[in-house]
Amino acid sequence: SEENKTAESSCSSSSAKVGEIERLKSKESALSRLLSEVRKEKLECLRSRPLTIGICGFGNFGQFIAKTFCKHASVVATSRTDYTDLANSMGIKYYPLSDSEGFFNEELDVVLLATSIISFERMATSLVKPLKKYIAANTNRRGPLIVDVLSVKEYPRQILLNTIPKECDIMCTHPMFGPDSGKNGWFNLNFVYERTRLGGIILDQKANDNLSDDKFVEEGSDTIHWVHEHSEEHIEGKDRMERFLSIWEEEGCKMVPLSCLDHDTYAANSQFITHLMGRILGAQGLEPTPIDTKGFGSVLNLIKSTTADSFDLFYGLYKYNHHSMNTIVRLRESMDDVVERLRNMEKDVGNKSSWWDQERTKESGEEKKIDSADKASWWGKMVCKSQDDVKKGDTRYTSTKK
């Protein structure tokens, strides 16, 4: 009958669905095994020919990343301060910054600049002479891969492109974590990177997102290059970059390929404003109370995490990201808007004769006017500076408010 046919069809459909789930789970399991095998092969490849990584700047962050690098590579360090004993205890060969020749004679594959933002240009410039000497003495006339790890990206990118010899490839990176947030491992923490220069060619990051791994686009000319077009030069350079990136991948980082320009645009509205609010709230002298809400607990954690970093870092985020001042201006405008809404609502209510308003008036004397152009205030100084810069033609401080 028709009813029996319908029932049989329904049963058959249900059986098909059950069978499909089983098939997909089997496929998922097979892919998982394949991924595990590929990762194992990649790890064996890294260990069979480990990189030699030189770290310039062996302060807190340099020591932090060196500890993990030692699991995957040979590590050599140099710094202004003498960290010989500490480095040796970590299994790391150490050279004073004055012995740059000894440092580069370690046949470094990668040189990572782990200095502060403020010291970055000086450090990069100091490497030029020993780099040129090393390249001239090298049989293949190639230099190491140069990597930066600053919290801003357009600034170091331009410094490296302007100063570092063209025989050196360049990669701009930002591990978005540090000794505190990464103390229990790097799993699921963001690592932002841009392959900046390869074989003397500056790469167009956005254009390269849509190409296969064996091609890349030259910035400015839109010329498409093949990795193997200059014999082994590009192949070795690309391989070295991938080996370096694989260290972060193996530690579980979330790999985020991003242009330096886009990084700084996003960072001004995320990292910088986080540090800015943490510093402003920290200046209020806020302390825990017996009736803290979870929200206030989050505020205290924000203050603690942002003020734990040096003020030099905060200053660097401001000075060397040209989007930062615009973030300050917009924050000030937003604060003025909120205060204005409060004032307008108070006028609309119009209940000035209430007991609360009388008590409030007694305590405060009379309501103080907020002078937005107060040159003695921190905000006033910031705004006056931005206005002066705008007059000089610096459009980075131009307000977005119409």
Coordinates of C-alpha atoms in Angstrom, one line a residue:
S1 CA 0.0 0.0 0.0
E2 CA 1.0 3.7 -0.3
E3 CA 1.4 3.9 3.5
N4 CA 3.8 0.9 3.6
K5 CA 5.9 2.5 0.8
T6 CA 6.0 5.8 2.7
A7 CA 7.1 4.0 5.9
E8 CA 9.8 2.0 4.0
S9 CA 11.1 5.2 2.4
S10 CA 11.3 6.9 5.7
C11 CA 13.1 3.9 7.2
S12 CA 15.5 3.9 4.3
S13 CA 16.1 7.6 4.7
S14 CA 16.9 7.2 8.4
S15 CA 19.3 4.3 7.6
A16 CA 21.1 6.4 5.0
K17 CA 21.5 9.3 7.5
V18 CA 23.0 6.9 10.1
G19 CA 25.3 5.4 7.6
E20 CA 26.4 8.9 6.4
I21 CA 27.4 9.9 9.9
E22 CA 29.5 6.8 10.3
R23 CA 31.2 7.4 7.0
L24 CA 32.0 11.0 7.9
K25 CA 33.4 10.0 11.3
S26 CA 35.6 7.4 9.6
K27 CA 36.8 10.0 7.1
E28 CA 37.4 12.5 10.0
S29 CA 39.5 9.8 11.8
A30 CA 41.5 9.2 8.6
L31 CA 42.2 12.9 8.2
S32 CA 43.2 13.2 11.8
R33 CA 45.7 10.4 11.4
L34 CA 47.1 12.0 8.2
L35 CA 47.5 15.4 9.9
S36 CA 49.3 13.7 12.8
E37 CA 51.7 12.0 10.4
V38 CA 52.3 15.2 8.5
R39 CA 53.1 17.1 11.7
K40 CA 55.4 14.3 12.8
E41 CA 57.2 14.5 9.4
K42 CA 57.5 18.3 9.7
L43 CA 58.9 18.0 13.2
E44 CA 61.5 15.5 12.1
C45 CA 62.4 17.8 9.2
L46 CA 62.9 20.7 11.6
R47 CA 65.1 18.5 13.9
S48 CA 67.1 17.1 11.0
R49 CA 68.3 20.5 10.0
P50 CA 67.7 22.9 13.0
L51 CA 68.0 26.6 12.5
T52 CA 70.7 28.6 14.3
I53 CA 68.9 31.7 15.7
G54 CA 70.7 34.7 17.0
I55 CA 68.8 36.9 19.4
C56 CA 69.8 40.6 19.7
G57 CA 68.6 41.9 23.0
F58 CA 68.5 39.3 25.8
G59 CA 66.2 41.1 28.3
N60 CA 62.9 39.6 29.6
F61 CA 61.3 39.0 26.2
G62 CA 64.5 37.7 24.6
Q63 CA 65.0 35.2 27.4
F64 CA 61.3 34.2 27.3
I65 CA 61.4 33.2 23.6
A66 CA 64.9 31.8 23.7
K67 CA 63.8 29.3 26.3
T68 CA 61.3 27.8 23.8
F69 CA 63.5 28.3 20.8
C70 CA 66.1 26.0 22.4
K71 CA 63.7 23.0 21.9
H72 CA 63.8 23.5 18.2
A73 CA 67.0 25.3 17.3
S74 CA 70.5 26.3 18.3
V75 CA 70.4 29.7 20.0
V76 CA 73.0 32.4 20.3
A77 CA 72.4 35.7 22.1
T78 CA 73.9 39.2 22.4
S79 CA 73.0 42.2 24.4
R80 CA 74.4 45.4 26.0
T81 CA 74.1 43.9 29.5
D82 CA 76.3 40.9 30.3
Y83 CA 74.1 37.9 30.5
T84 CA 76.8 35.3 30.0
D85 CA 76.1 33.2 33.1
L86 CA 72.3 33.2 32.6
A87 CA 72.7 32.3 28.9
N88 CA 75.1 29.5 29.6
S89 CA 72.7 28.1 32.2
M90 CA 70.0 27.9 29.5
G91 CA 72.4 26.2 27.0
I92 CA 72.8 29.3 25.0
K93 CA 76.1 30.7 23.7
Y94 CA 76.5 34.4 24.6
Y95 CA 78.5 37.2 23.0
P96 CA 78.7 40.8 24.3
L97 CA 77.2 43.3 21.8
S98 CA 80.7 44.7 21.3
D99 CA 81.7 41.3 19.8
S100 CA 79.4 41.4 16.8
E101 CA 82.0 39.5 14.6
G102 CA 81.9 36.5 17.0
F103 CA 78.1 36.7 17.0
F104 CA 77.8 36.5 13.2
N105 CA 80.5 33.9 12.9
E106 CA 78.1 31.4 14.4
E107 CA 76.7 31.1 10.9
L108 CA 73.3 32.4 11.9
D109 CA 70.2 31.4 9.8
V110 CA 68.0 34.0 11.6
V111 CA 68.8 37.2 13.5
L112 CA 65.9 38.2 15.8
L113 CA 65.8 41.8 17.1
A114 CA 64.3 41.5 20.6
T115 CA 64.9 45.1 21.7
S116 CA 62.5 47.8 22.9
I117 CA 60.7 50.0 20.4
I118 CA 62.7 53.0 21.5
S119 CA 66.0 51.2 21.0
F120 CA 65.1 49.5 17.8
E121 CA 66.5 51.9 15.2
R122 CA 69.8 52.1 17.0
M123 CA 70.1 48.4 17.3
A124 CA 69.2 47.8 13.6
T125 CA 71.7 50.5 12.5
S126 CA 74.4 49.0 14.6
L127 CA 74.0 45.7 12.8
V128 CA 74.6 47.1 9.3
K129 CA 78.4 47.2 9.3
P130 CA 79.0 43.6 10.8
L131 CA 76.3 42.3 8.5
K132 CA 78.0 43.7 5.4
K133 CA 81.3 42.2 6.6
Y134 CA 79.7 38.8 7.2
I135 CA 78.0 38.9 3.7
A136 CA 81.2 39.8 2.0
A137 CA 83.0 36.9 3.6
N138 CA 80.2 34.5 2.9
T139 CA 80.7 32.3 -0.2
N140 CA 77.1 32.6 -1.4
R141 CA 76.9 36.3 -0.6
R142 CA 73.7 35.8 1.4
G143 CA 72.9 37.2 4.8
P144 CA 70.6 35.8 7.5
L145 CA 66.9 36.2 7.8
I146 CA 66.2 39.4 9.9
V147 CA 63.1 39.2 12.1
D148 CA 61.6 41.8 14.4
V149 CA 59.0 41.2 17.2
L150 CA 57.8 44.7 18.0
S151 CA 54.3 45.5 19.1
V152 CA 54.1 48.0 16.2
K153 CA 54.8 47.0 12.6
E154 CA 55.0 49.8 10.0
Y155 CA 57.8 51.5 11.9
P156 CA 60.2 48.5 12.1
R157 CA 59.3 47.4 8.6
Q158 CA 60.5 50.8 7.2
I159 CA 63.6 50.9 9.4
L160 CA 64.7 47.4 8.3
L161 CA 64.0 48.0 4.6
N162 CA 65.9 51.3 4.8
T163 CA 69.0 50.0 6.7
I164 CA 69.4 46.2 6.4
P165 CA 71.5 45.1 3.3
K166 CA 69.3 43.7 0.5
E167 CA 71.1 40.4 0.7
C168 CA 69.1 39.7 3.9
D169 CA 65.5 38.6 3.8
I170 CA 63.1 40.3 6.2
M171 CA 60.1 39.1 8.2
C172 CA 58.1 41.4 10.4
T173 CA 56.3 39.6 13.3
H174 CA 54.3 40.3 16.5
P175 CA 53.9 37.5 19.0
M176 CA 50.8 38.9 20.8
F177 CA 51.9 37.5 24.1
G178 CA 54.7 37.8 26.5
P179 CA 56.4 36.3 29.6
D180 CA 53.2 36.7 31.7
S181 CA 50.4 35.6 29.2
G182 CA 52.7 32.9 27.7
K183 CA 54.2 31.5 30.9
N184 CA 52.1 28.3 30.6
G185 CA 52.9 27.8 26.9
W186 CA 52.0 29.4 23.6
F187 CA 49.0 27.2 22.6
N188 CA 46.2 29.2 21.0
L189 CA 48.0 32.5 21.3
N190 CA 48.2 34.8 18.3
F191 CA 51.4 35.1 16.2
V192 CA 51.1 37.8 13.5
Y193 CA 53.6 37.9 10.7
E194 CA 54.4 39.4 7.3
R195 CA 56.9 38.0 4.9
T196 CA 58.4 41.4 4.0
R197 CA 61.4 40.8 1.7
L198 CA 62.6 37.7 -0.1
G199 CA 65.7 37.5 -2.4
G200 CA 65.9 41.3 -2.5
I201 CA 62.3 41.7 -3.5
I202 CA 59.8 43.5 -1.3
L203 CA 56.6 41.4 -1.1
D204 CA 53.0 42.8 -1.5
Q205 CA 51.4 41.1 1.4
K206 CA 47.7 41.5 0.3
A207 CA 48.4 40.4 -3.3
N208 CA 50.3 37.3 -2.1
D209 CA 47.3 36.1 0.0
N210 CA 45.6 34.9 -3.2
L211 CA 48.7 33.1 -4.7
S212 CA 50.1 29.6 -4.4
D213 CA 53.1 29.0 -2.2
D214 CA 55.5 29.0 -5.2
K215 CA 54.6 32.5 -6.3
F216 CA 54.8 36.0 -4.9
V217 CA 54.0 39.6 -6.0
E218 CA 56.5 42.4 -5.9
E219 CA 55.3 45.5 -4.0
G220 CA 54.8 48.5 -6.2
S221 CA 55.2 46.9 -9.6
D222 CA 52.6 44.0 -9.2
T223 CA 55.2 41.7 -10.9
I224 CA 54.6 38.1 -10.2
H225 CA 57.8 36.1 -9.3
W226 CA 58.4 32.4 -9.0
V227 CA 60.2 31.1 -5.9
H228 CA 62.7 29.2 -8.0
E229 CA 63.4 31.9 -10.7
H230 CA 66.8 32.9 -9.1
S231 CA 68.2 29.4 -8.8
E232 CA 68.3 28.3 -5.2
E233 CA 68.2 31.8 -3.7
H234 CA 64.4 32.2 -3.3
I235 CA 63.9 28.5 -2.5
E236 CA 66.4 28.6 0.4
G237 CA 65.0 31.9 1.6
K238 CA 61.4 30.7 1.6
D239 CA 62.4 27.4 3.2
R240 CA 64.2 29.4 6.0
M241 CA 61.1 31.5 6.6
E242 CA 58.9 28.4 6.8
R243 CA 61.2 26.7 9.2
F244 CA 61.2 29.7 11.5
L245 CA 57.4 30.0 11.3
S246 CA 57.1 26.2 12.0
I247 CA 58.6 26.7 15.5
W248 CA 55.6 28.9 16.4
E249 CA 53.2 26.5 14.7
E250 CA 54.6 23.5 16.7
E251 CA 54.2 25.4 19.9
G252 CA 50.5 25.8 19.1
C253 CA 50.3 29.5 18.1
K254 CA 47.4 30.7 16.0
M255 CA 49.2 31.9 12.9
V256 CA 47.9 35.2 11.5
P257 CA 49.4 36.4 8.2
L258 CA 48.7 40.1 8.1
S259 CA 50.3 43.2 6.5
C260 CA 52.1 45.6 8.7
L261 CA 49.7 48.4 7.7
D262 CA 46.6 46.3 8.7
H263 CA 48.3 45.2 11.9
D264 CA 48.8 48.8 13.1
T265 CA 45.3 49.8 12.1
Y266 CA 43.8 47.0 14.1
A267 CA 46.3 47.4 17.0
A268 CA 45.4 51.1 17.6
N269 CA 41.8 50.0 18.2
S270 CA 42.6 47.0 20.3
Q271 CA 46.0 46.8 21.9
F272 CA 46.7 50.5 22.2
I273 CA 43.3 51.4 23.5
T274 CA 43.5 48.6 26.0
H275 CA 46.8 49.9 27.4
L276 CA 45.5 53.5 27.3
M277 CA 42.4 52.6 29.4
G278 CA 44.5 50.5 31.7
R279 CA 46.9 53.5 32.3
I280 CA 44.0 56.0 32.8
L281 CA 42.2 53.8 35.2
G282 CA 45.4 52.9 37.0
A283 CA 46.0 56.6 37.5
Q284 CA 42.7 56.7 39.5
G285 CA 44.3 54.7 42.2
L286 CA 41.5 52.1 42.2
E287 CA 41.6 49.5 44.9
P288 CA 39.5 46.3 45.7
T289 CA 36.5 46.8 47.9
P290 CA 34.4 44.4 50.0
I291 CA 31.5 44.7 47.5
D292 CA 33.4 44.3 44.2
T293 CA 31.4 43.2 41.1
K294 CA 32.9 40.8 38.5
G295 CA 33.0 43.8 36.2
F296 CA 35.1 45.8 38.6
G297 CA 37.3 42.8 39.1
S298 CA 37.9 42.8 35.3
V299 CA 38.8 46.5 35.5
L300 CA 41.4 45.7 38.2
N301 CA 42.8 42.9 36.1
L302 CA 43.1 45.3 33.2
I303 CA 45.0 47.7 35.3
K304 CA 47.3 45.0 36.6
S305 CA 48.1 43.5 33.2
T306 CA 48.7 46.8 31.4
T307 CA 50.7 48.5 34.1
A308 CA 52.9 45.4 34.5
D309 CA 54.5 46.4 31.1
S310 CA 57.0 49.2 31.0
F311 CA 55.9 52.7 30.3
D312 CA 58.5 52.6 27.4
L313 CA 56.3 50.0 25.7
F314 CA 53.2 52.1 26.2
Y315 CA 55.0 55.1 24.8
G316 CA 56.2 53.1 21.9
L317 CA 52.7 52.0 21.1
Y318 CA 51.7 55.7 21.0
K319 CA 54.6 57.2 19.2
Y320 CA 55.4 54.6 16.6
N321 CA 51.9 53.8 15.5
H322 CA 50.5 56.8 13.6
H323 CA 46.9 55.6 14.2
S324 CA 47.2 55.9 18.0
M325 CA 46.7 59.7 18.4
N326 CA 43.5 59.4 16.4
T327 CA 42.3 56.7 18.9
I328 CA 43.1 59.2 21.7
V329 CA 41.1 62.0 20.0
R330 CA 38.1 59.7 19.4
L331 CA 38.2 58.5 23.0
R332 CA 38.1 62.0 24.3
E333 CA 35.2 62.8 21.9
S334 CA 33.3 59.8 23.2
M335 CA 33.9 60.8 26.8
D336 CA 32.7 64.3 26.1
D337 CA 29.6 62.8 24.4
V338 CA 28.8 60.6 27.4
V339 CA 29.2 63.6 29.8
E340 CA 27.0 65.7 27.6
R341 CA 24.3 63.1 27.6
L342 CA 24.3 63.0 31.4
R343 CA 24.0 66.8 31.6
N344 CA 21.2 66.9 29.1
M345 CA 19.3 64.2 30.9
E346 CA 19.8 66.1 34.2
K347 CA 18.3 69.2 32.6
D348 CA 15.4 67.2 31.2
V349 CA 14.6 65.7 34.6
G350 CA 14.6 69.2 36.0
N351 CA 14.2 68.0 39.6
K352 CA 16.7 70.4 41.1
S353 CA 14.7 70.9 44.3
S354 CA 15.0 67.2 45.4
W355 CA 16.7 66.3 48.6
W356 CA 19.4 64.4 46.7
D357 CA 20.3 67.5 44.6
Q358 CA 20.5 69.7 47.7
E359 CA 22.9 67.3 49.4
R360 CA 24.9 66.9 46.2
T361 CA 25.2 70.7 46.0
K362 CA 26.4 70.9 49.6
E363 CA 29.1 68.3 49.0
S364 CA 30.4 69.7 45.8
G365 CA 30.0 73.4 46.4
E366 CA 28.9 74.2 42.9
E367 CA 29.2 72.1 39.8
K368 CA 32.7 72.4 38.2
K369 CA 32.7 73.1 34.5
I370 CA 34.7 70.7 32.4
D371 CA 37.0 72.8 30.3
S372 CA 37.8 70.7 27.2
A373 CA 40.7 73.1 26.3
D374 CA 42.3 73.0 29.7
K375 CA 46.0 73.2 28.8
A376 CA 47.0 72.1 32.3
S377 CA 45.3 68.7 32.0
W378 CA 46.8 65.6 30.4
W379 CA 43.9 65.5 27.9
G380 CA 44.4 69.2 27.1
K381 CA 48.1 68.7 26.4
M382 CA 47.4 65.8 24.1
V383 CA 44.7 67.7 22.2
C384 CA 46.9 70.9 22.0
K385 CA 49.7 68.8 20.7
S386 CA 47.5 67.2 18.1
Q387 CA 46.2 70.6 17.0
D388 CA 49.7 71.9 16.6
D389 CA 50.7 68.9 14.5
V390 CA 47.6 69.3 12.3
K391 CA 48.6 72.9 11.7
K392 CA 52.0 71.5 10.6
G393 CA 50.3 69.3 8.1
D394 CA 50.3 66.0 10.1
T395 CA 47.0 64.5 9.3
R396 CA 47.3 61.5 11.6
Y397 CA 45.9 63.5 14.4
T398 CA 42.8 64.7 12.5
S399 CA 39.6 64.0 14.4
T400 CA 37.0 61.8 12.8
K401 CA 34.1 63.6 14.4
K402 CA 32.2 65.8 12.0

